[in-house]
Coordinates of N, CA and C in Angstrom, one line a residue:
V29 N 44.4 111.7 60.7 CA 45.6 112.1 60.1 C 46.2 113.2 61.0
A30 N 47.5 113.1 61.3 CA 48.2 114.1 62.1 C 48.6 115.3 61.3
P31 N 48.5 116.4 61.9 CA 48.9 117.6 61.1 C 50.4 117.7 60.9
V32 N 50.8 118.2 59.8 CA 52.2 118.3 59.4 C 52.7 119.6 60.0
V33 N 53.8 119.6 60.7 CA 54.4 120.8 61.3 C 55.6 121.2 60.4
A34 N 55.6 122.4 60.0 CA 56.7 122.9 59.2 C 58.0 123.1 60.0
R35 N 59.1 122.7 59.4 CA 60.4 123.0 60.1 C 60.9 124.3 59.7
P36 N 61.7 125.0 60.6 CA 62.3 126.2 60.2 C 63.4 125.9 59.2
P37 N 63.7 126.8 58.3 CA 64.7 126.5 57.3 C 66.1 126.3 57.9
S38 N 66.9 125.5 57.4 CA 68.2 125.2 57.9 C 69.1 126.4 57.5
P39 N 70.1 126.7 58.4 CA 71.0 127.8 58.0 C 71.9 127.3 56.9
P40 N 72.3 128.3 56.1 CA 73.2 127.9 54.9 C 74.5 127.3 55.4
P41 N 75.0 126.3 54.7 CA 76.3 125.7 55.1 C 77.4 126.7 55.2
K42 N 78.2 126.6 56.2 CA 79.3 127.5 56.3 C 80.4 127.1 55.3
A43 N 81.1 128.1 54.9 CA 82.1 127.9 53.9 C 83.3 127.2 54.6
R44 N 83.9 126.2 54.0 CA 85.0 125.6 54.6 C 86.3 126.4 54.3
P45 N 87.1 126.7 55.4 CA 88.3 127.4 55.1 C 89.2 126.6 54.2
S46 N 90.0 127.3 53.4 CA 91.0 126.5 52.6 C 92.1 126.0 53.5
T47 N 92.9 125.1 53.0 CA 94.0 124.6 53.8 C 95.0 125.6 54.1
A48 N 95.1 126.7 53.3 CA 96.0 127.8 53.5 C 95.6 128.6 54.7
D49 N 94.3 128.6 55.1 CA 93.8 129.3 56.2 C 93.8 128.6 57.5
V50 N 94.1 127.3 57.5 CA 94.1 126.4 58.7 C 95.5 126.3 59.2
A51 N 95.6 126.5 60.5 CA 96.9 126.3 61.2 C 97.3 124.8 61.1
P52 N 98.5 124.5 60.9 CA 98.9 123.1 60.8 C 98.7 122.5 62.2
A53 N 98.3 121.2 62.2 CA 98.2 120.4 63.4 C 99.5 120.3 64.1
P54 N 99.5 120.4 65.4 CA 100.8 120.2 66.1 C 101.4 118.8 65.8
A55 N 102.7 118.8 65.7 CA 103.3 117.5 65.5 C 103.2 116.7 66.7
P56 N 103.0 115.4 66.5 CA 102.9 114.5 67.7 C 104.2 114.5 68.5
T57 N 104.0 114.5 69.9 CA 105.2 114.5 70.7 C 105.9 113.2 70.6
P58 N 107.2 113.2 70.4 CA 107.9 111.9 70.3 C 107.9 111.2 71.6
P59 N 108.0 109.9 71.6 CA 108.1 109.2 72.9 C 109.4 109.5 73.6
P60 N 109.4 109.5 74.9 CA 110.7 109.7 75.6 C 111.8 108.8 75.2
P61 N 113.0 109.2 75.2 CA 114.1 108.2 74.8 C 114.0 107.0 75.7
A62 N 114.6 105.9 75.1 CA 114.5 104.6 75.8 C 115.1 104.6 77.1
E63 N 116.2 105.4 77.3 CA 116.8 105.4 78.6 C 115.9 106.1 79.7
A64 N 115.0 106.9 79.3 CA 114.1 107.5 80.2 C 113.0 106.5 80.7
Q65 N 112.8 105.5 79.9 CA 111.8 104.5 80.2 C 112.4 103.3 81.0
A66 N 113.7 103.2 81.1 CA 114.3 102.1 81.7 C 114.1 102.2 83.2
P67 N 114.0 101.0 83.8 CA 113.7 101.0 85.3 C 114.9 101.6 86.0
L68 N 114.6 102.2 87.1 CA 115.6 102.8 88.0 C 116.4 101.7 88.7
P69 N 117.7 101.7 88.4 CA 118.4 100.6 89.1 C 118.5 100.8 90.6
L70 N 118.6 99.8 91.4 CA 118.8 99.9 92.8 C 120.2 100.5 93.0
P71 N 120.3 101.4 94.0 CA 121.6 101.9 94.3 C 122.4 100.6 94.7
E72 N 123.7 100.6 94.4 CA 124.5 99.5 94.8 C 124.4 99.2 96.3
A73 N 124.1 98.0 96.6 CA 124.0 97.6 98.0 C 125.4 97.7 98.6
P74 N 125.4 98.1 99.9 CA 126.8 98.1 100.5 C 127.4 96.7 100.5
A75 N 128.7 96.8 100.6 CA 129.5 95.5 100.6 C 129.0 94.7 101.8
A76 N 129.2 93.4 101.8 CA 128.8 92.5 102.9 C 129.6 93.0 104.1
L77 N 128.9 93.0 105.2 CA 129.5 93.4 106.5 C 129.4 92.3 107.5
E78 N 130.5 92.0 108.2 CA 130.4 91.1 109.3 C 129.5 91.7 110.4
R79 N 129.0 90.8 111.3 CA 128.0 91.3 112.3 C 128.6 92.4 113.1
D80 N 129.8 92.3 113.6 CA 130.3 93.3 114.5 C 130.5 94.7 113.8
E81 N 130.9 94.7 112.5 CA 131.0 95.9 111.7 C 129.7 96.5 111.5
A82 N 128.7 95.7 111.2 CA 127.3 96.2 110.9 C 126.8 96.8 112.2
V83 N 127.0 96.2 113.3 CA 126.5 96.8 114.6 C 127.2 98.1 114.9
K84 N 128.5 98.2 114.6 CA 129.2 99.4 114.8 C 128.6 100.5 113.9
R85 N 128.4 100.2 112.6 CA 127.9 101.2 111.7 C 126.5 101.7 112.1
I86 N 125.7 100.7 112.5 CA 124.3 101.1 112.9 C 124.3 101.9 114.2
G87 N 125.2 101.6 115.1 CA 125.3 102.4 116.3 C 125.8 103.8 116.0
A88 N 126.6 104.0 115.0 CA 127.2 105.4 114.7 C 126.3 106.1 113.7
A89 N 125.2 105.5 113.2 CA 124.4 106.1 112.2 C 123.7 107.3 112.7
Q90 N 123.5 108.3 111.9 CA 122.8 109.6 112.2 C 121.4 109.6 111.5
T91 N 121.2 108.8 110.5 CA 119.9 108.8 109.8 C 119.4 107.4 109.7
R92 N 118.1 107.3 109.4 CA 117.5 106.0 109.2 C 118.1 105.3 108.0
A93 N 118.4 106.1 107.0 CA 119.0 105.5 105.7 C 120.4 104.9 106.1
E94 N 121.2 105.5 107.0 CA 122.5 104.9 107.3 C 122.2 103.6 108.1
I95 N 121.2 103.6 109.0 CA 120.9 102.4 109.7 C 120.5 101.3 108.7
A96 N 119.6 101.7 107.7 CA 119.2 100.7 106.7 C 120.4 100.2 105.9
D97 N 121.4 101.0 105.6 CA 122.6 100.6 104.9 C 123.4 99.6 105.7
G98 N 123.4 99.8 107.0 CA 124.1 98.8 107.9 C 123.4 97.5 107.9
V99 N 122.1 97.5 108.0 CA 121.3 96.3 108.0 C 121.5 95.6 106.6
I100 N 121.4 96.3 105.5 CA 121.5 95.7 104.2 C 122.9 95.2 104.0
G101 N 123.9 95.9 104.5 CA 125.3 95.4 104.4 C 125.5 94.0 105.1
F102 N 124.9 93.9 106.3 CA 124.9 92.6 107.0 C 124.2 91.5 106.2
A103 N 123.0 91.9 105.7 CA 122.2 91.0 104.9 C 122.9 90.5 103.6
R104 N 123.8 91.4 103.1 CA 124.5 91.0 101.8 C 125.3 89.8 102.0
G105 N 125.8 89.6 103.2 CA 126.6 88.4 103.5 C 125.8 87.1 103.8
L106 N 124.5 87.3 103.9 CA 123.6 86.2 104.2 C 122.7 85.7 103.1
F107 N 122.3 86.6 102.2 CA 121.2 86.4 101.3 C 121.7 86.7 99.8
D108 N 121.0 86.1 98.9 CA 121.1 86.5 97.5 C 120.1 87.5 97.0
V109 N 118.9 87.4 97.7 CA 117.8 88.4 97.4 C 117.4 88.9 98.8
C110 N 117.2 90.2 98.9 CA 116.9 90.8 100.2 C 115.9 92.0 99.9
A111 N 115.0 92.2 100.9 CA 114.2 93.4 100.8 C 113.9 93.9 102.3
L112 N 114.2 95.1 102.5 CA 113.9 95.8 103.8 C 112.7 96.5 103.6
L113 N 111.7 96.2 104.4 CA 110.4 96.8 104.3 C 110.1 97.7 105.5
M114 N 109.4 98.8 105.3 CA 108.9 99.7 106.4 C 107.5 99.2 106.8
V115 N 107.2 99.1 108.1 CA 105.9 98.7 108.6 C 105.1 100.0 108.9
R116 N 104.0 100.2 108.3 CA 103.1 101.3 108.5 C 101.7 100.7 108.6
D117 N 101.0 101.0 109.7 CA 99.6 100.5 109.9 C 99.6 99.0 109.7
D118 N 98.8 98.5 108.9 CA 98.8 97.0 108.6 C 99.4 96.7 107.3
L119 N 100.5 97.4 106.9 CA 101.1 97.2 105.7 C 102.7 97.2 105.8
A120 N 103.3 96.4 105.0 CA 104.8 96.4 104.9 C 105.1 96.9 103.5
L121 N 105.9 98.0 103.4 CA 106.2 98.6 102.1 C 107.7 98.4 101.8
G122 N 107.9 98.0 100.5 CA 109.3 97.9 100.1 C 110.1 99.2 100.1
W123 N 111.3 99.1 100.6 CA 112.2 100.3 100.8 C 113.5 100.1 100.2
K124 N 114.3 99.2 100.7 CA 115.7 99.0 100.1 C 115.9 97.5 100.0
G125 N 116.9 97.1 99.2 CA 117.2 95.7 99.0 C 118.2 95.5 97.9
F126 N 118.3 94.2 97.5 CA 119.1 93.8 96.4 C 118.7 92.5 95.9
G127 N 119.0 92.2 94.7 CA 118.7 90.9 94.0 C 119.2 91.0 92.6
P128 N 119.5 89.9 91.9 CA 120.0 89.9 90.6 C 119.2 90.7 89.6
D129 N 117.9 90.6 89.6 CA 117.0 91.2 88.6 C 116.1 92.3 89.3
L130 N 116.4 92.7 90.4 CA 115.6 93.7 91.2 C 116.0 95.1 90.9
D131 N 115.0 96.0 90.6 CA 115.3 97.4 90.5 C 114.5 98.2 91.5
A132 N 114.9 99.5 91.7 CA 114.3 100.3 92.8 C 112.8 100.5 92.6
D133 N 112.4 100.8 91.3 CA 111.0 101.1 91.1 C 110.2 99.8 91.4
R134 N 110.7 98.7 91.1 CA 110.0 97.5 91.3 C 109.9 97.2 92.8
L135 N 111.0 97.4 93.5 CA 111.0 97.1 95.0 C 110.0 98.0 95.7
E136 N 109.9 99.2 95.2 CA 109.0 100.2 95.9 C 107.5 99.8 95.7
T137 N 107.2 98.9 94.7 CA 105.9 98.5 94.5 C 105.5 97.3 95.5
L138 N 106.5 96.8 96.2 CA 106.2 95.7 97.1 C 105.3 96.2 98.2
L139 N 104.2 95.7 98.4 CA 103.2 96.1 99.4 C 102.6 94.8 100.0
V140 N 102.9 94.6 101.2 CA 102.4 93.3 101.9 C 101.4 93.6 103.0
P141 N 100.2 93.2 102.8 CA 99.2 93.4 103.9 C 99.5 92.5 105.0
L142 N 99.5 93.1 106.2 CA 99.9 92.3 107.4 C 98.6 91.8 108.2
D143 N 97.5 91.9 107.6 CA 96.3 91.4 108.2 C 95.7 90.2 107.5
V144 N 96.5 89.6 106.7 CA 96.2 88.3 106.1 C 97.3 87.3 106.4
P145 N 97.0 86.0 106.4 CA 98.1 85.0 106.8 C 99.2 85.0 105.8
S146 N 100.5 85.2 106.3 CA 101.7 85.1 105.5 C 102.9 85.0 106.5
I147 N 104.0 84.8 105.9 CA 105.2 84.7 106.7 C 105.6 86.0 107.3
F148 N 105.1 87.1 106.7 CA 105.3 88.4 107.2 C 104.5 88.7 108.4
K149 N 103.2 88.3 108.3 CA 102.3 88.5 109.4 C 102.8 87.6 110.6
S150 N 103.3 86.4 110.4 CA 103.8 85.6 111.5 C 105.0 86.3 112.2
A151 N 105.9 86.9 111.4 CA 107.0 87.5 112.1 C 106.6 88.7 112.9
V152 N 105.6 89.5 112.4 CA 105.1 90.6 113.1 C 104.3 90.2 114.4
E153 N 103.4 89.3 114.3 CA 102.6 88.8 115.4 C 103.5 88.2 116.5
E154 N 104.4 87.3 116.1 CA 105.3 86.6 117.0 C 106.4 87.4 117.5
K155 N 106.7 88.6 116.8 CA 107.9 89.4 117.1 C 109.1 88.5 117.2
D156 N 109.2 87.6 116.2 CA 110.3 86.7 116.2 C 110.6 86.3 114.7
L157 N 111.8 85.8 114.5 CA 112.3 85.4 113.2 C 111.4 84.3 112.6
F158 N 111.1 84.4 111.3 CA 110.5 83.3 110.6 C 111.6 82.8 109.7
A159 N 111.8 81.5 109.7 CA 112.7 80.8 108.7 C 112.1 79.5 108.3
G160 N 111.8 79.4 107.0 CA 111.2 78.2 106.5 C 110.7 78.4 105.1
A161 N 110.0 77.4 104.6 CA 109.4 77.5 103.3 C 108.1 78.4 103.4
A162 N 107.9 79.3 102.4 CA 106.7 80.1 102.4 C 105.6 79.2 101.8
P163 N 104.5 79.1 102.6 CA 103.4 78.3 102.0 C 102.9 78.8 100.7
P164 N 102.5 78.0 99.8 CA 101.9 78.5 98.5 C 100.7 79.4 98.8
S165 N 100.7 80.6 98.3 CA 99.5 81.5 98.4 C 99.7 82.5 97.3
A166 N 98.6 83.2 97.0 CA 98.6 84.3 96.1 C 99.5 85.4 96.5
L167 N 99.5 85.7 97.8 CA 100.3 86.8 98.4 C 101.8 86.4 98.2
H168 N 102.2 85.2 98.6 CA 103.6 84.9 98.4 C 104.0 84.8 97.0
G169 N 103.2 84.3 96.1 CA 103.5 84.2 94.7 C 103.7 85.6 94.1
H170 N 102.8 86.5 94.5 CA 102.9 87.9 94.0 C 104.2 88.5 94.5
R171 N 104.6 88.3 95.7 CA 105.8 88.9 96.3 C 107.0 88.3 95.5
F172 N 107.1 87.0 95.2 CA 108.2 86.5 94.4 C 108.2 87.1 93.0
K173 N 107.1 87.4 92.5 CA 107.0 88.0 91.1 C 107.6 89.4 91.2
I174 N 107.3 90.1 92.2 CA 107.8 91.5 92.3 C 109.3 91.4 92.5
L175 N 109.8 90.5 93.3 CA 111.2 90.4 93.5 C 112.0 89.7 92.3
R176 N 111.2 89.3 91.3 CA 111.7 88.6 90.1 C 112.5 87.4 90.5
T177 N 111.9 86.5 91.3 CA 112.6 85.3 91.7 C 111.6 84.2 91.9
S178 N 112.0 83.0 91.9 CA 111.1 81.9 92.1 C 111.0 81.6 93.7
A179 N 110.1 80.8 94.1 CA 109.9 80.5 95.5 C 111.2 79.8 96.0
P180 N 111.8 80.3 97.0 CA 113.0 79.6 97.5 C 112.7 78.4 98.4
A181 N 113.7 77.6 98.7 CA 113.6 76.5 99.6 C 113.3 77.0 101.0
Q182 N 114.0 78.1 101.3 CA 113.8 78.7 102.7 C 113.8 80.2 102.5
A183 N 112.8 80.8 103.2 CA 112.7 82.3 103.3 C 112.9 82.7 104.7
V184 N 113.5 83.9 104.9 CA 113.7 84.4 106.3 C 113.0 85.7 106.4
V185 N 112.3 86.0 107.4 CA 111.7 87.3 107.7 C 112.0 87.6 109.2
A186 N 112.7 88.7 109.3 CA 113.2 89.1 110.7 C 112.5 90.4 111.0
P187 N 111.8 90.5 112.1 CA 111.2 91.8 112.5 C 112.3 92.7 113.2
I188 N 112.3 93.9 112.9 CA 113.2 94.9 113.5 C 112.3 95.8 114.3
M189 N 112.6 95.9 115.6 CA 111.7 96.5 116.5 C 112.4 97.7 117.2
I190 N 111.6 98.7 117.6 CA 111.9 99.8 118.5 C 111.0 99.6 119.6
R191 N 111.6 99.4 120.8 CA 110.9 99.0 122.0 C 110.1 97.7 121.7
E192 N 108.8 97.7 121.8 CA 108.0 96.5 121.5 C 107.3 96.6 120.2
R193 N 107.6 97.6 119.4 CA 106.8 97.8 118.1 C 107.7 97.4 116.9
V194 N 107.1 96.6 116.0 CA 107.8 96.2 114.8 C 107.8 97.4 113.8
V195 N 108.9 97.9 113.4 CA 109.0 99.1 112.5 C 109.5 98.7 111.1
N196 N 110.2 97.6 111.0 CA 110.7 97.1 109.7 C 110.7 95.6 109.7
L197 N 110.7 95.1 108.5 CA 110.9 93.7 108.3 C 112.0 93.5 107.3
L198 N 112.9 92.5 107.6 CA 113.9 92.2 106.7 C 113.6 90.8 106.1
Y199 N 113.4 90.8 104.8 CA 113.1 89.5 104.1 C 114.4 89.2 103.3
G200 N 114.7 87.9 103.3 CA 115.8 87.4 102.5 C 115.8 85.9 102.2
H201 N 116.5 85.5 101.1 CA 116.6 84.1 100.8 C 117.9 83.9 99.9
K202 N 118.3 82.7 100.0 CA 119.4 82.3 99.1 C 118.8 81.8 97.8
A203 N 119.6 81.8 96.7 CA 119.1 81.3 95.4 C 118.9 79.8 95.4
G204 N 118.0 79.3 94.6 CA 117.8 77.9 94.4 C 117.4 77.2 95.7
D205 N 118.1 76.1 96.0 CA 117.8 75.3 97.2 C 118.6 75.8 98.4
G206 N 119.3 76.9 98.3 CA 120.1 77.4 99.4 C 119.4 77.7 100.7
V207 N 120.0 77.3 101.8 CA 119.4 77.5 103.1 C 120.4 78.4 103.9
V208 N 119.8 79.3 104.7 CA 120.6 80.2 105.5 C 121.1 79.5 106.7
D209 N 122.4 79.6 107.0 CA 122.9 79.0 108.2 C 122.3 79.6 109.5
D210 N 122.3 78.8 110.5 CA 121.8 79.3 111.8 C 122.5 80.6 112.2

């Protein structure tokens, strides 16, 4: 038979403070107003520019944002959906663009790895324009989801280079079965 060990006596229960002695619980913080939760709209894309006007604006630009506006202005006359991406390391990152259901916050989430097969990787590796149907893939499907569009009949990806290095990619397509003219 095991010996019984005595327990020390329990301390007496503490007296509960009355509700008058307790500070009221802080009121829950109300959710932010609906307008604070709304997606950030894209700044209005520049009006469509003819090629010569776009080249003139890009040539006179003092900042990379002004250059981007010239590129986007030219793209406005070509595409219904457009995204200008910055190339960093092995990634292309969404920067500027336009589309019927596209907003700035969503465009900035566009992240395209350039080390896996895609129309973007082709444009970077070949340092040449890609124009054609995007092959079905998880990457392309995800990109169309971010751009809030369905897969187009023809997608265009143009590398923008400084010297021999691709620094930006311009993606665009026409709605539905639209095809970009040569």
